[in-house]
């Protein structure tokens, strides 16, 4: 009886510790608007929300490695989830995606806005976009190149401020238009020292067949189907707050936020 | 004539006859220029053995007759269980062993039983460099010259260490890991200059080669692989063979505007040096980004071979192996310098078994391609048009955005990656460790920074015809044909080494170290080490006057990352598609980091 009691107690204790296990989130320590070490990014806010809903304390693994290697950290069990991930066969994506965005044209408010890759004015403007991104493909497919300046995706992910390099270049008049991933464009343009216009692309994909619109999911390890379902349920229950956080960070969205 | 005199005369006559036969045979066989491959002294002072990159030793105590008795003499742990691509060096009575990141350099005392450590030197590279390395945290070896050991570090530094004491003489930072710049190559030293290049072609790095002062590490010249002629060091001396390499500032005009600023063309492979011509030779890496649609044009001077003046860096010629590269076909593989009788004409050539699947024989004076014959199954190319030098592509196999292209052979790591071949002047054959792989290719948009779209490629590699993934081939350079081949289960990621003992050595990714008959390809000896081999075997004469063979075991690198980085075999696209072809490697070997030294009892 004594041993039965003991094992029951131990079982309860183990259950207790499992329930209280930290929710380990892989996040970039210095990559606003997504995340930073101080917890200022929308991913930080969403992770806290998720942690509260699941009854687990959020613990970060700071991870700034580019090129999808965050998947290695997931696979090695060093973290349980990644807050922002495109659809991928290397992970389990939580559904539905919590936002859909696209690339956006950022121009100065006193200039006329650009709306499409096929806008003839693009051939005359000084354009900045990210190295290796879908806009770079779209421009190359149109033979637009004479005025394009490619910014290293590496630098964009680098130390503080660098990620805003393209928006800064527009604000300073170094380039006429920047074509940037929506969340980055929206966040930095709204906080720029001069008024800027953010015009999200209208096309789902551009006419040369290169996808420009993407869904962003929370992602977990391939064998964590149960955790994925818990996350899906939690995000559904807190949908209004998720939308509020995204709005607070000025993220241009192509999906419809929940009704207030 | 006395009987004694008669015997002598017969001997002389015999010798005249024999020597004539021998020398006429020797005339037909290719041989490295003597100035680039000096006579044997029992040491191994640079990874490629000599400036000609033959990886051939004249030592012959271990030979076809004795190799059967070869035994482990002693071992040493590098303390790091990651990919060991380096080469053990021997200078005098000291062996130098360089570990992968964090790259401790060990000096081992060969005069003492078990070769205890004399000293160790720790460069302490920045830990964040590990996250920037594309393909495991490897290094391809230190090099020795005039009392100093030189090597590069993952965080893009080059160091010089006193070979006697292990004291750091200088350390210079040449790249920025925040921009994706790393260093992995083995330096080459010519007189007062040490040559090093930058890695990181996957991250939009602009490639270069620098000559540093051996005494201070100060930059003497720097030659970029892209950009304006002035920065590529292209001037009046530049006389490329083919019309497509001629014109002003092609390093700018063959790119979309500014594309060259992040155009790749990194320098992370092997350098050769011809002392008679005073030229250094090396290949440049693939252009960036990987997605070819974003960089219309030939993308000079990536994926090709440069000849440069060793003193000034001035380019002499260039040949682009893969204009507007579609497949990640760096041209960084070894360039073996040989002099040979090319169909009745004496030519100075360099030979490169390339990622394209072709063995290139190129006149090293002019840059003319003499031949380019396949050593791997080809579906994506048909060969080279020798009149124009142009690679002949198969249009249906060209990767395009948003379409799956199946059965592209060879693959992204190519028919053969960085791991160098060996040349034996005894047999006249080149021994090529290589892959037998094909791939399916699909361009996709993936997360670069988490949640940020980036155009990449989803690649799945698999075994080529025959179902085996590696081959070790003896190649007849003049005939442009394979003499014999050994099929291997896994891709070969180790270097080859040849000796005057009639042997060729190489290792497999499942951990077999093999000695084969250089003439016939018969496996004469093999030993199972503790982990897969991706290193460079070397041989030397110990202080006891006996010959030894050394090799590092420890699987990893791009091909072995599934083991060294614990990648999930379910993710077929991990390690840029290599994992799909390596799913069974985890069952065949485990991580390691051990130096093995073999000798005769």
Short mmCIF file of C-alpha atoms in Angstrom, two decimals, chain B residues 96-555:
data_model
loop_
_atom_site.label_atom_id
_atom_site.label_comp_id
_atom_site.label_asym_id
_atom_site.label_seq_id
_atom_site.Cartn_x
_atom_site.Cartn_y
_atom_site.Cartn_z
CA UNK B 96 50.27 18.97 -37.14
CA UNK B 97 46.57 18.17 -36.85
CA UNK B 98 43.81 20.77 -37.20
CA UNK B 99 40.39 19.99 -35.71
CA UNK B 100 37.07 21.32 -37.05
CA UNK B 101 35.50 24.28 -35.17
CA UNK B 102 36.72 25.45 -32.62
CA UNK B 103 39.79 24.56 -34.65
CA UNK B 104 42.43 23.62 -32.13
CA UNK B 105 45.79 23.04 -33.82
CA UNK B 106 47.76 20.18 -32.26
CA UNK B 107 51.50 19.56 -32.64
CA UNK B 108 52.35 15.91 -31.97
CA UNK B 109 55.87 14.69 -31.14
CA UNK B 110 56.72 11.83 -33.51
CA UNK B 111 59.94 11.02 -31.67
CA UNK B 112 58.06 9.73 -28.61
CA UNK B 113 56.03 6.53 -28.37
CA UNK B 114 52.38 7.29 -29.05
CA UNK B 115 53.22 10.77 -30.38
CA UNK B 116 52.25 12.90 -27.34
CA UNK B 117 51.14 16.51 -27.78
CA UNK B 118 53.98 19.04 -27.93
CA UNK B 119 51.67 21.99 -27.79
CA UNK B 120 48.24 23.06 -28.87
CA UNK B 121 47.02 26.38 -30.19
CA UNK B 122 43.43 27.64 -29.92
CA UNK B 123 42.34 30.40 -32.30
CA UNK B 124 39.03 30.81 -30.39
CA UNK B 125 36.78 31.64 -33.34
CA UNK B 126 33.51 33.48 -32.71
CA UNK B 127 30.88 30.88 -31.80
CA UNK B 128 28.23 32.50 -33.95
CA UNK B 129 30.25 31.52 -37.03
CA UNK B 130 28.84 28.01 -36.61
CA UNK B 131 25.42 29.27 -37.60
CA UNK B 132 26.74 30.80 -40.80
CA UNK B 133 28.62 27.74 -42.08
CA UNK B 134 26.73 26.27 -44.99
CA UNK B 135 27.92 22.71 -44.75
CA UNK B 136 29.13 21.63 -41.31
CA UNK B 137 31.94 23.44 -39.44
CA UNK B 138 34.78 21.94 -41.46
CA UNK B 139 38.27 23.15 -42.33
CA UNK B 140 40.34 21.76 -45.20
CA UNK B 141 43.70 21.88 -43.56
CA UNK B 142 46.68 23.88 -42.34
CA UNK B 143 49.78 24.53 -44.42
CA UNK B 144 53.43 24.89 -43.49
CA UNK B 145 56.12 27.17 -44.84
CA UNK B 146 59.42 28.41 -43.46
CA UNK B 147 58.79 27.76 -39.79
CA UNK B 148 55.15 28.82 -39.75
CA UNK B 149 51.81 27.03 -39.83
CA UNK B 150 49.00 28.94 -41.53
CA UNK B 151 45.29 28.22 -41.44
CA UNK B 152 41.90 29.88 -41.84
CA UNK B 153 39.14 30.00 -39.23
CA UNK B 154 35.39 29.67 -39.55
CA UNK B 155 34.92 33.28 -38.40
CA UNK B 156 36.95 34.47 -41.42
CA UNK B 157 40.34 34.99 -39.87
CA UNK B 158 43.73 33.76 -41.03
CA UNK B 159 46.38 32.91 -38.46
CA UNK B 160 50.09 32.20 -38.51
CA UNK B 161 51.53 30.10 -35.70
CA UNK B 162 55.17 29.42 -34.88
CA UNK B 163 55.67 25.80 -35.94
CA UNK B 164 58.21 25.19 -33.15
CA UNK B 165 56.46 26.75 -30.18
CA UNK B 166 52.80 27.13 -31.11
CA UNK B 167 52.98 30.85 -30.39
CA UNK B 168 50.57 32.98 -32.40
CA UNK B 169 52.57 35.19 -34.78
CA UNK B 170 49.65 37.08 -36.29
CA UNK B 171 45.93 36.82 -36.78
CA UNK B 172 43.96 38.92 -39.25
CA UNK B 173 40.22 39.30 -39.71
CA UNK B 174 39.34 39.20 -43.40
CA UNK B 175 35.58 38.80 -43.45
CA UNK B 176 32.43 39.49 -41.47
CA UNK B 177 30.31 36.59 -40.27
CA UNK B 178 27.36 39.00 -39.93
CA UNK B 179 27.43 39.13 -43.74
CA UNK B 180 27.69 35.37 -44.03
CA UNK B 181 31.42 35.38 -44.71
CA UNK B 182 33.34 32.36 -43.40
CA UNK B 183 36.63 30.68 -44.26
CA UNK B 184 37.16 26.96 -44.71
CA UNK B 185 39.94 26.52 -47.27
CA UNK B 186 43.56 25.48 -46.79
CA UNK B 187 45.92 28.37 -47.56
CA UNK B 188 48.73 28.07 -50.12
CA UNK B 189 52.10 29.71 -49.54
CA UNK B 190 54.44 30.84 -52.31
CA UNK B 191 57.64 32.50 -51.03
CA UNK B 192 56.56 35.58 -49.05
CA UNK B 193 52.82 35.33 -49.72
CA UNK B 194 50.02 33.27 -48.27
CA UNK B 195 46.88 33.02 -50.40
CA UNK B 196 43.43 32.68 -48.84
CA UNK B 197 39.86 33.04 -50.08
CA UNK B 198 36.39 33.58 -48.63
CA UNK B 199 33.51 31.08 -48.31
CA UNK B 200 29.78 31.72 -48.03
CA UNK B 201 28.43 31.63 -51.59
CA UNK B 202 25.03 30.58 -50.26
CA UNK B 203 24.58 33.90 -48.47
CA UNK B 204 25.26 36.54 -51.09
CA UNK B 205 28.93 36.99 -50.28
CA UNK B 206 31.12 38.58 -52.96
CA UNK B 207 34.03 36.18 -53.46
CA UNK B 208 37.70 37.08 -53.41
CA UNK B 209 41.23 35.76 -53.13
CA UNK B 210 43.85 37.66 -51.14
CA UNK B 211 47.61 37.47 -50.95
CA UNK B 212 48.83 38.19 -47.42
CA UNK B 213 52.35 38.93 -46.27
CA UNK B 214 53.65 35.79 -44.52
CA UNK B 215 55.38 37.86 -41.84
CA UNK B 216 52.58 40.25 -40.91
CA UNK B 217 49.32 39.01 -42.42
CA UNK B 218 48.95 42.35 -44.17
CA UNK B 219 47.03 42.27 -47.44
CA UNK B 220 49.31 42.63 -50.46
CA UNK B 221 46.57 42.30 -53.05
CA UNK B 222 42.92 41.32 -53.20
CA UNK B 223 41.23 40.03 -56.33
CA UNK B 224 37.42 39.89 -56.37
CA UNK B 225 35.56 37.32 -58.44
CA UNK B 226 32.89 39.81 -59.57
CA UNK B 227 32.71 43.54 -60.26
CA UNK B 228 34.77 46.05 -62.26
CA UNK B 229 38.02 44.93 -63.90
CA UNK B 230 40.05 47.08 -61.52
CA UNK B 231 38.74 45.09 -58.55
CA UNK B 232 39.04 41.72 -60.29
CA UNK B 233 42.65 42.69 -61.13
CA UNK B 234 42.01 42.37 -64.83
CA UNK B 235 44.42 44.54 -66.82
CA UNK B 236 46.60 44.51 -69.91
CA UNK B 237 48.04 41.08 -69.11
CA UNK B 238 44.61 39.46 -69.27
CA UNK B 239 44.56 37.22 -72.36
CA UNK B 240 41.72 34.70 -72.07
CA UNK B 241 41.46 32.08 -74.81
CA UNK B 242 37.77 32.32 -75.62
CA UNK B 243 35.86 35.29 -77.02
CA UNK B 244 33.21 35.00 -74.33
CA UNK B 245 35.77 35.99 -71.69
CA UNK B 246 36.85 39.13 -73.55
CA UNK B 247 35.44 42.60 -72.96
CA UNK B 248 35.55 45.44 -70.49
CA UNK B 249 34.09 45.03 -66.99
CA UNK B 250 32.30 41.77 -67.74
CA UNK B 251 32.16 41.23 -63.98
CA UNK B 252 29.58 44.05 -63.98
CA UNK B 253 27.89 43.84 -67.38
CA UNK B 254 27.06 40.12 -67.21
CA UNK B 255 24.90 40.72 -64.13
CA UNK B 256 21.70 42.57 -63.35
CA UNK B 257 22.70 45.97 -61.94
CA UNK B 258 24.39 45.59 -58.56
CA UNK B 259 23.89 41.83 -58.76
CA UNK B 260 27.66 41.38 -58.73
CA UNK B 261 27.86 43.00 -55.31
CA UNK B 262 26.44 39.81 -53.83
CA UNK B 263 27.28 37.56 -56.72
CA UNK B 264 29.16 34.75 -54.98
CA UNK B 265 32.17 33.37 -56.83
CA UNK B 266 33.69 32.53 -53.47
CA UNK B 267 37.12 30.93 -53.25
CA UNK B 268 37.12 27.92 -50.93
CA UNK B 269 38.87 25.14 -52.81
CA UNK B 270 42.36 24.38 -54.00
CA UNK B 271 45.16 26.49 -55.38
CA UNK B 272 47.99 25.31 -57.60
CA UNK B 273 51.20 27.13 -58.48
CA UNK B 274 53.52 26.81 -61.47
CA UNK B 275 56.95 28.20 -60.46
CA UNK B 276 58.15 28.30 -64.09
CA UNK B 277 55.24 30.45 -65.25
CA UNK B 278 54.89 32.13 -61.83
CA UNK B 279 51.13 31.67 -62.08
CA UNK B 280 48.67 30.56 -59.44
CA UNK B 281 45.52 28.73 -60.47
CA UNK B 282 42.20 28.39 -58.66
CA UNK B 283 38.50 28.02 -59.32
CA UNK B 284 35.66 30.34 -58.27
CA UNK B 285 32.41 29.25 -56.64
CA UNK B 286 28.83 29.33 -57.87
CA UNK B 287 27.07 32.64 -58.50
CA UNK B 288 24.49 33.92 -56.03
CA UNK B 289 21.66 33.76 -55.45
CA UNK B 290 21.16 30.09 -56.17
CA UNK B 291 18.01 30.91 -58.14
CA UNK B 292 19.33 31.61 -61.66
CA UNK B 293 16.23 33.59 -62.69
CA UNK B 294 17.36 36.44 -60.46
CA UNK B 295 20.67 36.90 -62.21
CA UNK B 296 20.25 36.97 -66.00
CA UNK B 297 23.62 36.97 -67.77
CA UNK B 298 26.84 34.94 -67.72
CA UNK B 299 27.65 36.09 -64.17
CA UNK B 300 31.40 36.55 -64.66
CA UNK B 301 33.73 35.60 -63.06
CA UNK B 302 31.93 32.91 -61.09
CA UNK B 303 32.11 29.13 -61.64
CA UNK B 304 35.36 29.28 -63.59
CA UNK B 305 39.13 29.00 -63.41
CA UNK B 306 41.54 31.91 -62.97
CA UNK B 307 45.27 32.03 -63.76
CA UNK B 308 46.93 34.93 -61.95
CA UNK B 309 50.42 36.33 -61.55
CA UNK B 310 51.57 35.08 -58.16
CA UNK B 311 53.25 38.39 -57.27
CA UNK B 312 50.74 40.98 -58.44
CA UNK B 313 47.51 39.01 -58.65
CA UNK B 314 47.01 40.29 -62.21
CA UNK B 315 44.68 37.92 -64.06
CA UNK B 316 46.31 36.12 -67.01
CA UNK B 317 43.36 34.09 -68.25
CA UNK B 318 39.96 32.85 -67.16
CA UNK B 319 37.77 30.04 -68.36
CA UNK B 320 34.15 29.88 -67.25
CA UNK B 321 33.15 26.27 -66.65
CA UNK B 322 29.47 27.11 -66.09
CA UNK B 323 28.33 30.49 -67.49
CA UNK B 324 25.12 31.54 -65.71
CA UNK B 325 25.41 28.47 -63.50
CA UNK B 326 22.11 26.68 -63.01
CA UNK B 327 23.13 23.84 -60.70
CA UNK B 328 25.44 25.13 -57.96
CA UNK B 329 28.45 23.93 -59.90
CA UNK B 330 31.37 25.67 -58.24
CA UNK B 331 34.65 25.37 -60.13
CA UNK B 332 36.69 25.15 -56.94
CA UNK B 333 37.93 21.57 -57.34
CA UNK B 334 41.65 20.77 -57.43
CA UNK B 335 43.72 21.67 -60.49
CA UNK B 336 46.45 19.10 -61.04
CA UNK B 337 49.41 20.56 -62.97
CA UNK B 338 50.88 18.15 -65.51
CA UNK B 339 53.13 18.27 -68.54
CA UNK B 340 52.15 15.78 -71.20
CA UNK B 341 52.39 14.68 -74.77
CA UNK B 342 49.03 15.75 -76.21
CA UNK B 343 48.64 13.92 -79.51
CA UNK B 344 52.26 14.53 -80.48
CA UNK B 345 52.58 17.97 -78.99
CA UNK B 346 54.14 18.77 -75.60
CA UNK B 347 51.63 20.76 -73.54
CA UNK B 348 51.59 22.26 -70.07
CA UNK B 349 48.11 21.51 -68.74
CA UNK B 350 45.99 21.55 -65.66
CA UNK B 351 43.50 18.77 -65.06
CA UNK B 352 40.27 19.21 -63.11
CA UNK B 353 37.64 16.56 -62.45
CA UNK B 354 34.74 18.98 -62.22
CA UNK B 355 31.36 19.17 -60.57
CA UNK B 356 29.88 19.13 -64.07
CA UNK B 357 30.92 15.47 -64.42
CA UNK B 358 33.69 16.22 -66.92
CA UNK B 359 37.44 15.88 -66.53
CA UNK B 360 38.83 19.10 -67.99
CA UNK B 361 42.28 19.14 -69.57
CA UNK B 362 43.18 22.81 -70.02
CA UNK B 363 46.36 24.37 -71.43
CA UNK B 364 47.61 26.23 -68.38
CA UNK B 365 49.56 28.76 -70.45
CA UNK B 366 46.62 29.88 -72.59
CA UNK B 367 43.40 28.67 -70.98
CA UNK B 368 42.42 26.56 -73.99
CA UNK B 369 40.29 23.50 -73.18
CA UNK B 370 41.95 20.49 -74.82
CA UNK B 371 39.35 17.98 -73.73
CA UNK B 372 36.38 17.55 -71.41
CA UNK B 373 35.30 13.93 -71.10
CA UNK B 374 32.59 12.56 -68.77
CA UNK B 375 33.38 10.51 -65.66
CA UNK B 376 29.78 10.57 -64.38
CA UNK B 377 26.39 9.93 -65.95
CA UNK B 378 25.20 13.13 -67.62
CA UNK B 379 21.61 14.17 -68.27
CA UNK B 380 21.80 17.93 -67.73
CA UNK B 381 24.71 18.59 -70.10
CA UNK B 382 26.18 16.87 -73.12
CA UNK B 383 29.74 18.18 -72.90
CA UNK B 384 31.82 21.15 -73.98
CA UNK B 385 32.06 22.66 -77.45
CA UNK B 386 35.85 22.82 -77.72
CA UNK B 387 35.78 25.52 -80.39
CA UNK B 388 33.94 27.98 -78.16
CA UNK B 389 34.62 26.50 -74.73
CA UNK B 390 30.87 26.60 -74.01
CA UNK B 391 29.19 24.07 -71.74
CA UNK B 392 26.41 22.35 -73.72
CA UNK B 393 23.21 22.27 -71.68
CA UNK B 394 20.17 20.05 -72.14
CA UNK B 395 17.23 22.50 -72.18
CA UNK B 396 14.66 20.11 -70.63
CA UNK B 397 16.83 19.72 -67.55
CA UNK B 398 17.28 23.41 -66.84
CA UNK B 399 15.83 24.35 -63.46
CA UNK B 400 13.00 26.85 -63.86
CA UNK B 401 10.80 28.41 -61.25
CA UNK B 402 7.70 26.54 -60.12
CA UNK B 403 8.35 23.31 -61.97
CA UNK B 404 9.73 20.00 -60.78
CA UNK B 405 12.60 18.86 -62.98
CA UNK B 406 13.40 15.18 -62.50
CA UNK B 407 16.57 13.15 -63.00
CA UNK B 408 19.16 15.87 -63.22
CA UNK B 409 22.62 14.26 -63.21
CA UNK B 410 25.01 15.20 -61.81
CA UNK B 411 23.57 16.93 -58.74
CA UNK B 412 24.24 20.16 -56.87
CA UNK B 413 27.38 18.87 -55.12
CA UNK B 414 28.35 17.72 -58.56
CA UNK B 415 29.88 14.58 -59.92
CA UNK B 416 32.62 15.36 -57.46
CA UNK B 417 32.80 18.02 -54.76
CA UNK B 418 35.84 19.52 -53.00
CA UNK B 419 37.54 16.23 -52.10
CA UNK B 420 40.65 16.04 -54.24
CA UNK B 421 41.93 13.35 -56.56
CA UNK B 422 45.54 12.09 -56.69
CA UNK B 423 47.87 11.63 -59.64
CA UNK B 424 50.55 8.94 -59.89
CA UNK B 425 53.43 9.60 -62.29
CA UNK B 426 54.16 5.86 -62.06
CA UNK B 427 50.88 4.83 -63.67
CA UNK B 428 50.09 8.16 -65.32
CA UNK B 429 46.54 7.86 -63.97
CA UNK B 430 44.37 10.31 -62.05
CA UNK B 431 42.49 8.71 -59.14
CA UNK B 432 39.11 10.36 -58.66
CA UNK B 433 36.92 9.82 -55.58
CA UNK B 434 33.45 10.87 -56.69
CA UNK B 435 29.67 10.60 -56.49
CA UNK B 436 27.13 8.70 -58.51
CA UNK B 437 24.07 10.85 -57.79
CA UNK B 438 21.10 12.37 -59.56
CA UNK B 439 18.44 14.75 -58.28
CA UNK B 440 14.94 16.11 -58.60
CA UNK B 441 14.81 19.87 -58.40
CA UNK B 442 11.98 22.26 -57.61
CA UNK B 443 12.12 25.95 -56.92
CA UNK B 444 10.09 26.87 -53.87
CA UNK B 445 9.56 29.80 -51.60
CA UNK B 446 10.76 28.99 -48.13
CA UNK B 447 11.32 30.80 -44.88
CA UNK B 448 14.69 32.49 -44.87
CA UNK B 449 14.46 34.41 -41.66
CA UNK B 450 11.56 32.59 -39.99
CA UNK B 451 8.36 33.77 -41.62
CA UNK B 452 10.12 35.77 -44.33
CA UNK B 453 9.73 34.45 -47.88
CA UNK B 454 12.85 33.61 -49.84
CA UNK B 455 13.16 31.81 -53.16
CA UNK B 456 15.11 28.62 -52.71
CA UNK B 457 15.26 25.17 -54.21
CA UNK B 458 13.91 21.93 -52.87
CA UNK B 459 16.35 19.27 -53.92
CA UNK B 460 16.12 15.53 -53.49
CA UNK B 461 19.20 13.51 -54.37
CA UNK B 462 19.31 9.78 -55.04
CA UNK B 463 21.68 7.13 -56.38
CA UNK B 464 22.56 7.24 -60.06
CA UNK B 465 22.54 4.25 -62.44
CA UNK B 466 23.61 1.05 -60.68
CA UNK B 467 22.13 2.07 -57.34
CA UNK B 468 25.48 2.80 -55.68
CA UNK B 469 26.20 6.39 -54.66
CA UNK B 470 29.98 6.59 -54.82
CA UNK B 471 32.78 5.56 -57.15
CA UNK B 472 36.54 5.50 -56.99
CA UNK B 473 37.85 5.75 -60.55
CA UNK B 474 41.26 5.52 -62.20
CA UNK B 475 41.25 7.92 -65.13
CA UNK B 476 43.42 7.90 -68.24
CA UNK B 477 43.87 11.61 -68.92
CA UNK B 478 45.02 11.38 -72.52
CA UNK B 479 42.48 8.78 -73.61
CA UNK B 480 39.77 10.61 -71.63
CA UNK B 481 38.51 7.29 -70.31
CA UNK B 482 38.09 5.40 -67.09
CA UNK B 483 40.64 2.60 -66.62
CA UNK B 484 38.81 0.95 -63.71
CA UNK B 485 36.20 1.83 -61.08
CA UNK B 486 35.31 0.64 -57.61
CA UNK B 487 31.63 1.11 -56.71
CA UNK B 488 30.91 2.36 -53.21
CA UNK B 489 27.63 2.34 -51.29
CA UNK B 490 27.95 5.99 -50.16
CA UNK B 491 29.19 9.06 -52.03
CA UNK B 492 32.96 9.48 -51.67
CA UNK B 493 33.81 12.59 -49.66
CA UNK B 494 37.47 11.78 -48.83
CA UNK B 495 40.55 12.74 -50.78
CA UNK B 496 42.74 10.23 -52.60
CA UNK B 497 46.48 9.71 -52.11
CA UNK B 498 48.87 7.77 -54.37
CA UNK B 499 52.31 6.37 -53.59
CA UNK B 500 55.30 4.92 -55.41
CA UNK B 501 54.44 1.68 -53.63
CA UNK B 502 51.90 1.12 -56.38
CA UNK B 503 49.05 2.01 -54.04
CA UNK B 504 46.19 4.45 -53.86
CA UNK B 505 44.45 5.23 -50.56
CA UNK B 506 40.97 6.59 -49.88
CA UNK B 507 38.26 6.38 -47.24
CA UNK B 508 34.50 5.81 -47.32
CA UNK B 509 31.70 7.50 -45.44
CA UNK B 510 30.87 4.28 -43.63
CA UNK B 511 34.40 4.21 -42.22
CA UNK B 512 36.53 1.92 -44.40
CA UNK B 513 40.06 3.08 -45.13
CA UNK B 514 41.30 1.29 -48.24
CA UNK B 515 44.54 0.65 -50.10
CA UNK B 516 44.07 -0.43 -53.70
CA UNK B 517 46.44 -1.54 -56.42
CA UNK B 518 47.06 1.57 -58.54
CA UNK B 519 47.29 -0.49 -61.73
CA UNK B 520 44.38 -2.88 -61.32
CA UNK B 521 42.06 -1.36 -58.73
CA UNK B 522 42.19 -4.53 -56.62
CA UNK B 523 41.55 -3.75 -52.95
CA UNK B 524 44.70 -5.02 -51.18
CA UNK B 525 44.00 -3.86 -47.64
CA UNK B 526 41.21 -2.21 -45.71
CA UNK B 527 40.58 -1.20 -42.13
CA UNK B 528 37.38 -0.11 -40.43
CA UNK B 529 37.89 3.10 -38.46
CA UNK B 530 35.51 4.50 -35.82
CA UNK B 531 33.59 6.93 -38.03
CA UNK B 532 33.14 7.78 -41.70
CA UNK B 533 36.13 9.27 -43.53
CA UNK B 534 35.89 12.61 -45.35
CA UNK B 535 39.52 13.67 -44.74
CA UNK B 536 42.71 13.77 -46.74
CA UNK B 537 45.18 10.87 -46.29
CA UNK B 538 48.89 11.72 -46.13
CA UNK B 539 52.09 9.68 -45.76
CA UNK B 540 55.47 10.40 -44.21
CA UNK B 541 58.75 8.97 -43.02
CA UNK B 542 58.85 8.79 -39.24
CA UNK B 543 61.95 9.67 -37.19
CA UNK B 544 62.46 5.87 -37.00
CA UNK B 545 62.97 5.77 -40.78
CA UNK B 546 59.71 3.90 -41.37
CA UNK B 547 56.86 4.95 -43.64
CA UNK B 548 53.50 5.80 -42.09
CA UNK B 549 50.05 6.60 -43.47
CA UNK B 550 47.81 9.09 -41.65
CA UNK B 551 44.13 9.94 -42.03
CA UNK B 552 41.44 11.68 -39.99
CA UNK B 553 38.17 9.84 -39.42
CA UNK B 554 35.00 11.71 -38.51
CA UNK B 555 31.98 11.94 -40.78
#
